[in-house]
Coordinates of C-alpha atoms and ligand atoms in Angstrom, one line a residue:
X1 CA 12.6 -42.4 -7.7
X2 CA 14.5 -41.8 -4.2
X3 CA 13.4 -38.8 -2.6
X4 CA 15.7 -36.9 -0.8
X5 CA 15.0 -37.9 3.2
X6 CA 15.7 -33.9 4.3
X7 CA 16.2 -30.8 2.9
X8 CA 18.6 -27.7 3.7
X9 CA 16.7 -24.8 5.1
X10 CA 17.5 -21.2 6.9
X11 CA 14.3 -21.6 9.4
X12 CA 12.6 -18.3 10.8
X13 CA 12.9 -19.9 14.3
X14 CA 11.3 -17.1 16.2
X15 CA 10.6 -13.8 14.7
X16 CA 13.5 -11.2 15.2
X17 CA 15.9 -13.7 15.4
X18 CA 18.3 -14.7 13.1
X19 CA 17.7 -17.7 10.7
X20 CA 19.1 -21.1 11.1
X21 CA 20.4 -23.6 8.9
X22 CA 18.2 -27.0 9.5
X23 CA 17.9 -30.3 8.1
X24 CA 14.3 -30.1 8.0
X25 CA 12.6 -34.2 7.1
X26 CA 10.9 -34.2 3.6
X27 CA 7.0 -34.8 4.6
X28 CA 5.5 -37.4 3.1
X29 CA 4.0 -36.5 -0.3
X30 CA 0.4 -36.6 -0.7
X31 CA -1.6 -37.7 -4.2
X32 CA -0.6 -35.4 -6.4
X33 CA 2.2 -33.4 -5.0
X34 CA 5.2 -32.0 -6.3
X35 CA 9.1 -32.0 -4.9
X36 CA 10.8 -29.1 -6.7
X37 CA 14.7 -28.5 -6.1
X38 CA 14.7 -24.7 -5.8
X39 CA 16.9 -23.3 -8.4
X40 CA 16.3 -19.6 -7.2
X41 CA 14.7 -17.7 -4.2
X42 CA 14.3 -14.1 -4.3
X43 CA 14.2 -12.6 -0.9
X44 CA 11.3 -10.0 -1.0
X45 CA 10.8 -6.8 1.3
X46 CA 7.8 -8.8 2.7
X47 CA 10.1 -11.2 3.9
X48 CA 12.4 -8.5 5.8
X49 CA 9.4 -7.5 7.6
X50 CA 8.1 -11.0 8.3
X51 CA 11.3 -11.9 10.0
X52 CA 10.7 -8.6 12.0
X53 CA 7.0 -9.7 13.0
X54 CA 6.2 -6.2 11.3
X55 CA 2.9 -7.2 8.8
X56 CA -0.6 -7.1 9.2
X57 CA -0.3 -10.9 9.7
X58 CA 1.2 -13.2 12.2
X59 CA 1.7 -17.0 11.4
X60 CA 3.0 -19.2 13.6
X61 CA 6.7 -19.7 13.7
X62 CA 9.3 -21.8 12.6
X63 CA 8.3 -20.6 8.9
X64 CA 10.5 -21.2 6.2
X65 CA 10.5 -17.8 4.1
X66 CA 10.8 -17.8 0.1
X67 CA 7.5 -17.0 -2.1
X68 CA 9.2 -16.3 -5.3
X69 CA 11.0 -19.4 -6.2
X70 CA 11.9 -21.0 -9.7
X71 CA 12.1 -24.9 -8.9
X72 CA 13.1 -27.4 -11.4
X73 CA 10.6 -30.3 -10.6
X74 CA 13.0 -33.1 -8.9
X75 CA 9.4 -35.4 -8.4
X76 CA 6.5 -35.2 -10.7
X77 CA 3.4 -37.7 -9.9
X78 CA 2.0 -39.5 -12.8
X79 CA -1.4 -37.8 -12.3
X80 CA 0.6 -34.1 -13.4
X81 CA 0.9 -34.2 -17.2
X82 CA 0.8 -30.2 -17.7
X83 CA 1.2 -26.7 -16.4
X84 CA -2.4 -25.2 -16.0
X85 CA -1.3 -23.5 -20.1
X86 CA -1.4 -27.0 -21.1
X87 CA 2.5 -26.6 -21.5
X88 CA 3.7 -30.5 -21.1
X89 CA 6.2 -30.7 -18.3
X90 CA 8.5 -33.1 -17.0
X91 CA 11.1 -34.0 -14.4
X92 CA 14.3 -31.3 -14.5
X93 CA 12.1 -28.8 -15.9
X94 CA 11.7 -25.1 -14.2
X95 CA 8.2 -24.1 -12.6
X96 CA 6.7 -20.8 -10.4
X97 CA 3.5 -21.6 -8.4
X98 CA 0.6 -19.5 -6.6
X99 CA -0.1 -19.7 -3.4
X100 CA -2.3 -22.6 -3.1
X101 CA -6.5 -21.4 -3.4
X102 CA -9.1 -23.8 -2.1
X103 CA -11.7 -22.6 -5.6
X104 CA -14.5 -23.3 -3.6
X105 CA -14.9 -20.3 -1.2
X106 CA -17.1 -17.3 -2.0
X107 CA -14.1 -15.3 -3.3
X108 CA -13.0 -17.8 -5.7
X109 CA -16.6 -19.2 -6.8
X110 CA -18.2 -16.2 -6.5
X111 CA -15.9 -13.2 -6.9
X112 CA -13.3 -15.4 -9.4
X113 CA -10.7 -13.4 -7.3
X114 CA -8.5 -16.3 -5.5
X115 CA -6.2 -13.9 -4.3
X116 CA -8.9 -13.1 -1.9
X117 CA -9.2 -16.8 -0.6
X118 CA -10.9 -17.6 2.6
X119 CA -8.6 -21.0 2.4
X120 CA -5.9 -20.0 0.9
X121 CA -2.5 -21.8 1.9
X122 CA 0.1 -19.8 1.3
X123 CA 4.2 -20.5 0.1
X124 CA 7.0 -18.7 2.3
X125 CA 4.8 -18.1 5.3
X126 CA 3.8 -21.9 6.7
X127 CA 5.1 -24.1 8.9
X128 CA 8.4 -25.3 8.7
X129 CA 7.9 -29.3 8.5
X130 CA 5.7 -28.6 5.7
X131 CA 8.7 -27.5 3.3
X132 CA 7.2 -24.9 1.6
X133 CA 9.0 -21.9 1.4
X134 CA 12.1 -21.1 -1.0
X135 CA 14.7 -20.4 1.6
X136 CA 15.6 -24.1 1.0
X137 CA 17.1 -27.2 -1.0
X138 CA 13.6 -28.7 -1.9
X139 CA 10.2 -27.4 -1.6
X140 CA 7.0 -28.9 -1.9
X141 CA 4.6 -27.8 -4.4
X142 CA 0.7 -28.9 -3.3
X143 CA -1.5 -30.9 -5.4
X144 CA -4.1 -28.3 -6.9
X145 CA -1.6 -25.6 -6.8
X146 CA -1.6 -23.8 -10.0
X147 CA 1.9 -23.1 -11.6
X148 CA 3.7 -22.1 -14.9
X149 CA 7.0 -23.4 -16.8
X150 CA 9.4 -20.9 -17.2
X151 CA 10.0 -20.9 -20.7
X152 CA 13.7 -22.3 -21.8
X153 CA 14.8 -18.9 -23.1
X154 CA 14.1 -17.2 -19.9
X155 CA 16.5 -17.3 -17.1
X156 CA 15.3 -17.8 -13.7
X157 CA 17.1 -14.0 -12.7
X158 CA 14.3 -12.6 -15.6
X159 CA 11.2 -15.1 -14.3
X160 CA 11.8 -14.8 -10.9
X161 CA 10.6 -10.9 -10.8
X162 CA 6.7 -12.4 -11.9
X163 CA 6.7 -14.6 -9.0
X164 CA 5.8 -11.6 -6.7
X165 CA 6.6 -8.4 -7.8
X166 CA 5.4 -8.5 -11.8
X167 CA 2.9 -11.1 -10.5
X168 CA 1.7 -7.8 -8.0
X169 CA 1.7 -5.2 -10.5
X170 CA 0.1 -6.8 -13.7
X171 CA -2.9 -8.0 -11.3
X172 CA -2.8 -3.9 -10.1
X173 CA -2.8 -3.0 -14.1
X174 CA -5.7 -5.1 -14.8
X175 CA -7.6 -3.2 -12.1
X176 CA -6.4 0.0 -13.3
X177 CA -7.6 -0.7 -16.8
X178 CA -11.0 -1.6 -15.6
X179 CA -11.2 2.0 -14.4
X180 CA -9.8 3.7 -17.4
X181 CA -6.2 2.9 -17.2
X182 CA -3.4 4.6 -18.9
X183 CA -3.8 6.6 -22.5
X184 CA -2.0 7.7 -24.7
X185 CA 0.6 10.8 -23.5
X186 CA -0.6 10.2 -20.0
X187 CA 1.5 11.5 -17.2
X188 CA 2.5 8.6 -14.6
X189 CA 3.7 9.3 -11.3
X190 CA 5.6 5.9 -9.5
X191 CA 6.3 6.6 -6.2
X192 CA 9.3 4.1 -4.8
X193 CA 11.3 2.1 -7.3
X194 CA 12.1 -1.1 -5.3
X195 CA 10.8 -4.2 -7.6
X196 CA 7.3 -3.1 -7.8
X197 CA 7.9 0.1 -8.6
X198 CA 9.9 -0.9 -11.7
X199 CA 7.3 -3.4 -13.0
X200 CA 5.0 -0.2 -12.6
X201 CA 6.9 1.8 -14.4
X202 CA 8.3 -0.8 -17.3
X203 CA 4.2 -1.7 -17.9
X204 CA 3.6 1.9 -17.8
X205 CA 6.3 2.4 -20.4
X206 CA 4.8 -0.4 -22.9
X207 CA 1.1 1.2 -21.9
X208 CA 1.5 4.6 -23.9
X209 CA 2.7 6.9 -21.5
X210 CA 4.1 9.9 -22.7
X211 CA 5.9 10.9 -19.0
X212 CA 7.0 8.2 -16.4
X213 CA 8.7 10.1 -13.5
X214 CA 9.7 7.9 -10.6
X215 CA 10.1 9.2 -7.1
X216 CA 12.7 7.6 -4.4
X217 CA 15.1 8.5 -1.7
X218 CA 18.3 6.4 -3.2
X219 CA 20.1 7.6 -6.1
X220 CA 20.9 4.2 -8.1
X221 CA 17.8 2.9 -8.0
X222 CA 16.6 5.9 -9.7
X223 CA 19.3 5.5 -12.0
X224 CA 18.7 2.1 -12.8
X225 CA 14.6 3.2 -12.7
X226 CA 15.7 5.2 -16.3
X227 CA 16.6 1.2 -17.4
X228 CA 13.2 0.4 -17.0
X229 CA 11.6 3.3 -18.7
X230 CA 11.2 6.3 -16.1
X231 CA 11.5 9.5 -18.4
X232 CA 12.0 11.7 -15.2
X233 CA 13.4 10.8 -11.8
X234 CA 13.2 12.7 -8.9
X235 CA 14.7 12.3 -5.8
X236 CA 12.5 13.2 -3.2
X237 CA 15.1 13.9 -0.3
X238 CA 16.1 17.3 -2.3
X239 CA 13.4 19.0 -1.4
X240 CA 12.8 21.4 1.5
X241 CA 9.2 20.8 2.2
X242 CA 6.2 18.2 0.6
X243 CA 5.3 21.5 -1.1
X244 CA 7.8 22.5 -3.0
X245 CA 8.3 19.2 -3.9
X246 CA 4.6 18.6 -5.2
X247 CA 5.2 22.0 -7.0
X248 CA 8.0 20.7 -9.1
X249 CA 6.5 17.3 -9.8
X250 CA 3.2 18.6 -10.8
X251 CA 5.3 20.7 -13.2
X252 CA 6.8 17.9 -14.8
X253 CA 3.3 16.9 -15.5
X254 CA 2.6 20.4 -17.7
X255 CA 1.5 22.1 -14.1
X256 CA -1.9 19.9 -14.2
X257 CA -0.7 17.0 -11.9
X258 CA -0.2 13.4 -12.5
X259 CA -2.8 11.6 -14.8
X260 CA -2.0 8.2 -13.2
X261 CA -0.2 7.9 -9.3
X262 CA 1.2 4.4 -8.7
X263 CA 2.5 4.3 -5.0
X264 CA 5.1 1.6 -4.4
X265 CA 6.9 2.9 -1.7
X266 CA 5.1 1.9 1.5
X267 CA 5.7 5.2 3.5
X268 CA 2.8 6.7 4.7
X269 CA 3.6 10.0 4.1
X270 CA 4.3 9.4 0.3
X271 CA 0.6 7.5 0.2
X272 CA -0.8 10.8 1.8
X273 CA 1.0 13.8 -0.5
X274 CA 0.2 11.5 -3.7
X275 CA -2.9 12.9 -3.4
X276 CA -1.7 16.3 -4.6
X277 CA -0.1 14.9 -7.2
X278 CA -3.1 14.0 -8.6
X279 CA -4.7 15.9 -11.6
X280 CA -8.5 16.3 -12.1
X281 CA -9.8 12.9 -12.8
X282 CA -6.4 11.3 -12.1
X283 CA -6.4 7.7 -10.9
X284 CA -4.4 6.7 -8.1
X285 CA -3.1 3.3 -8.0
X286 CA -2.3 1.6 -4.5
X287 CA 0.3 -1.5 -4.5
X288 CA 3.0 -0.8 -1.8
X289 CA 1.1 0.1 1.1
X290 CA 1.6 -3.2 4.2
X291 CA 1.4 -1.5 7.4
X292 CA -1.4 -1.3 9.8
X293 CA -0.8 1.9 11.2
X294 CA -2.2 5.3 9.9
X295 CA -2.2 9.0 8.7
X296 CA -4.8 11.7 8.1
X297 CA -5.6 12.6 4.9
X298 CA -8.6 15.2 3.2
X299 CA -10.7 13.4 1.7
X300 CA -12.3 16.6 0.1
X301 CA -9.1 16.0 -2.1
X302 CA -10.4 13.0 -3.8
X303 CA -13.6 14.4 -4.2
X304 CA -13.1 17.6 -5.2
X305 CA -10.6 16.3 -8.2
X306 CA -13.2 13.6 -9.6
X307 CA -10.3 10.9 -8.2
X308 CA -10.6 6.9 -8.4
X309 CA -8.4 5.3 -5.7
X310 CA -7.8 1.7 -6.4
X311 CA -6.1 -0.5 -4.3
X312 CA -4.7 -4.1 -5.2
X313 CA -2.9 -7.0 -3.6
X314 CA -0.9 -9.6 -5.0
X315 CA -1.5 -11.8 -7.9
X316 CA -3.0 -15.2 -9.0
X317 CA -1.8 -17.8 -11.4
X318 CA -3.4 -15.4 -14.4
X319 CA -1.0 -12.8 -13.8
X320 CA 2.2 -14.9 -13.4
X321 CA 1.3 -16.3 -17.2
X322 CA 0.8 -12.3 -18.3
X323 CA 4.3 -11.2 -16.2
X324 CA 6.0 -13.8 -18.1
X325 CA 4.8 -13.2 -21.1
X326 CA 5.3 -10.1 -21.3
X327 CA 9.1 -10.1 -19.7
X328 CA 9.5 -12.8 -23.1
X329 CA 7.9 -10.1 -25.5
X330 CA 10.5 -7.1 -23.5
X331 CA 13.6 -9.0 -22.5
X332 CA 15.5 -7.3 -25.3
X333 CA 14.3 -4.2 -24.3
X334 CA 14.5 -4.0 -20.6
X335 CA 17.0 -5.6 -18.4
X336 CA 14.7 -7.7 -16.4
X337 CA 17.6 -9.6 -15.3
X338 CA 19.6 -6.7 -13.9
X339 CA 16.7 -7.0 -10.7
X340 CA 18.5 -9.2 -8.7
X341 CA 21.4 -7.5 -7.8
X342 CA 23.0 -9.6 -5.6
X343 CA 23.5 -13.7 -5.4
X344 CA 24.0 -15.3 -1.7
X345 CA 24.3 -18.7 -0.4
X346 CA 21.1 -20.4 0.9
X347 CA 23.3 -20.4 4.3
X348 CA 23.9 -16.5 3.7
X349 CA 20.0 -16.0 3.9
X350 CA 20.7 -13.8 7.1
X351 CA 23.0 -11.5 5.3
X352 CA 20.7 -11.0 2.3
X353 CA 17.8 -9.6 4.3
X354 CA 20.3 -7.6 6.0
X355 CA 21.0 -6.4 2.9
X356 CA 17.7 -6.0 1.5
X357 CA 16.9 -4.1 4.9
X358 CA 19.8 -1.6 4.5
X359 CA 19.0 -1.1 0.9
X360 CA 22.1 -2.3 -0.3
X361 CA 20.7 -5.0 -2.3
X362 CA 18.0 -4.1 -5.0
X363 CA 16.4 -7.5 -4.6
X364 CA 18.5 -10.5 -3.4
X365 CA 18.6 -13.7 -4.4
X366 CA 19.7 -17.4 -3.1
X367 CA 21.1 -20.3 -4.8
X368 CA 21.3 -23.3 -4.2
X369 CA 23.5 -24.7 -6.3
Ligands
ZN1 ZN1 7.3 -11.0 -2.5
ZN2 ZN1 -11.1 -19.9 -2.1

C-alpha cells in the first residue's frame, strides 16, 4: 500500500501562539506500527491549557495536540491481527488508543497501574515529526500501544467521550468503589459539568443514586447536565456567599451533606468548600483538579467527618473497553452524542480552543473529512 508522504496538521509551534497548518512528512513506520486517518479529534480542556503553557507539565514544542481521536486504520502491519479484546480488525476500520506504557516499569509490573508509567509516551503531547496527536490528517499509532475498535453501531461523536473524559471517570469509579462507592439512595454532589463531570454524573445515575445534583457557573450546561441524569442543578453564581450556598446544597441532601463529592471543575475554591459538603463518612472523589498552585484548607474537616479523599488521573486501555461498553449498554438512554457540540475544520483548530476557552463550545470537535 502507498502511504501518504505528509500529513495535514495545526502544529502548537510555540506555546501561546496560534496554531499553524503544516505538511508535516509521515515518519517512517517502525515493526508493527499503525497509520490511522483520523476520523475525529475532540479538543479537550487539557489542550486549551497546553497551548497556554498552563499544566503541571512542559513538553517540548512543536507538539501536535489531539488525545481523543477515533482513527479508521489507513495501514495495518501483518503482525496486528486484533484489538487487545481479541476483536479482529482490519484496514478502514475505526480504533481509540492509550497512551503508549512501556509494561516493564515498577508501576506497570508492580503496581499494574500504567497510567502511572515511568516510560510512558504519550498521544497529543509529543513532538510534531512524530505524528502523533489528533489535530491532524494521519496519525501514527505505536507498536505495543494498546487500542479498541469502536463498535459499528457506535458513532465516533458517542466513542469519542471514552477516549479521555469517560476513559478519566470510569478509572476514578473503579477507585471509588474500592473505597465503598456509591449505594443505593446515596446523595451525589458533581461539582463542574464540562465532559467529566457528565460522565460522573451519567455513571452515578446508572450506580443507584437516589440524588445527583450538579454544581456549575453556566446555565446550559446545567440544563443539558439534567440529560445526563443530574436530579438537581444548582448554579453556583446565585449565591451570596460559599455559606449560604453550602447551606442550600447540603439541604438538598436531607440537611446531612453529600454522601459522595465528585469535583470536576478545576477551581480551587470549589475543591476547598466541597469539603463542607461532605456528610459523615462521605467520600470525596477528585478528577478535575490540573493546576499546581494552592489553597488552605482544615484538615480537621476530613478528620473530624470520618472522610476518604480519593484522587485519580486518567485512564488505561481497561477503562476505554468499560466507557464503551457501557455508552453501548446507555446510548438509548443518554445522549452521548449530544457532547460534542460543535464540528470545526482541522484548519479551524484555532477557533475551536477559542471556543472551548470562552465556554461556548461544550466540547469541540475536528473533522477531517
Ligand atoms: Zn482530554
Ligand atoms: Zn511502565
Amino acid at each position: 500500500m502507498d502511504l501518504p508522504k505528509t500529513s495535514k496538521a495545526m502544529v502548537l509551534t510555540e506555546f501561546k501562539k496560534p496554531l499553524e497548518l503544516l505538511d508535516i512528512p509521515v515518519p517512517e513506520l517502525g515493526p508493527g506500527d499503525m497509520l490511522v486517518k483520523v476520523d475525529l479529534a475532540s479538543v479537550c480542556g487539557t489542550d486549551v491549557h497546553l497551548a497556554r503553557d498552563e499544566l503541571s507539565m512542559h513538553p517540548p514544542t512543536p507538539i501536535i495536540m489531539g488525545h481523543e481521536t477515533v482513527g479508521e486504520i489507513f495501514y495495518l502491519p501483518d503482525s496486528v491481527k486484533t484489538d487487545v479484546t481479541g476483536v479482529p480488525v482490519k484496514v478502514g476500520d475505526r480504533i481509540m488508543w492509550s497512551h503508549l506504557f512501556d509494561g516493564e516499569c515498577y508501576s506497570c509490573k508492580v503496581l499494574h497501574e500504567p497510567v502511572m508509567c515511568e516510560h510512558s509516551r504519550g498521544y497529543g503531547f509529543s513532538p510534531a515529526k512524530e505524528l502523533r496527536g489528533g489535530y491532524a490528517e494521519y496519525e501514527v499509532v505505536l507498536s505495543g500501544t494498546d487500542f479498541i475498535r469502536v463498535p459499528d453501531e457506535i458513532t465516533s461523536e458517542e466513542a469519542v467521550g471514552a477516549c479521555c473524559a469517560g476513559r478519566t471517570v470510569v478509572n476514578a469509579f473503579d477507585r471509588l468503589f474500592a473505597c465503598g462507592g456509591i449505594h443505593q439512595g446515596d446523595s451525589v454532589v458533581v461539582t463542574g459539568v464540562g465532559p467529566v463531570g457528565l460522565f460522573a454524573i451519567v455513571m452515578a445515575a446508572q450506580s443507584g443514586a437516589a440524588k445527583i445534583i450538579a454544581t456549575d457557573i453556566s446555565p446550559t450546561r446545567l440544563e443539558f447536565s439534567k440529560k445526563w441524569g443530574a436530579t438537581d442543578v444548582v448554579n453556583s453564581a446565585d449565591f451570596k456567599d460559599s455559606a449560604e450556598r453550602v447551606k442550600y446544597i447540603r439541604d438538598l441532601c436531607g440537611g446531612r451533606g453529600a454522601d459522595v463529592v465528585i469535583e470536576c471543575s478545576g477551581s480551587l475554591a470549589v475543591f476547598a468548600e466541597n469539603l463542607d459538603l461532605l456528610a459523615y463518612y462521605g467520600k470525596y472523589l477528585i478528577v478535575g483538579q490540573t493546576s499546581e498552585s494552592d489553597i488552605p484548607v482544615v484538615p480537621n474537616k476530613i478528620q473530624r467527618k470520618g472522610a476518604v479523599v480519593i484522587g485519580s488521573h486518567s485512564g488505561d486501555i481497561r477503562h476505554y473497553i468499560k466507557c464503551l461498553k457501557f455508552i453501548q449498554a446507555n446510548k438509548g438512554k443518554y445522549p452521548f452524542g449530544e457532547i460534542i457540540s460543535k464540528k470545526y475544520k482541522l484548519a479551524d483548530a484555532n477557533q475551536a480552543l477559542e471556543d472551548m476557552r470562552a465556554g461556548t463550545a461544550l466540547k469541540a470537535a475536528l473533522v477531517n473529512k
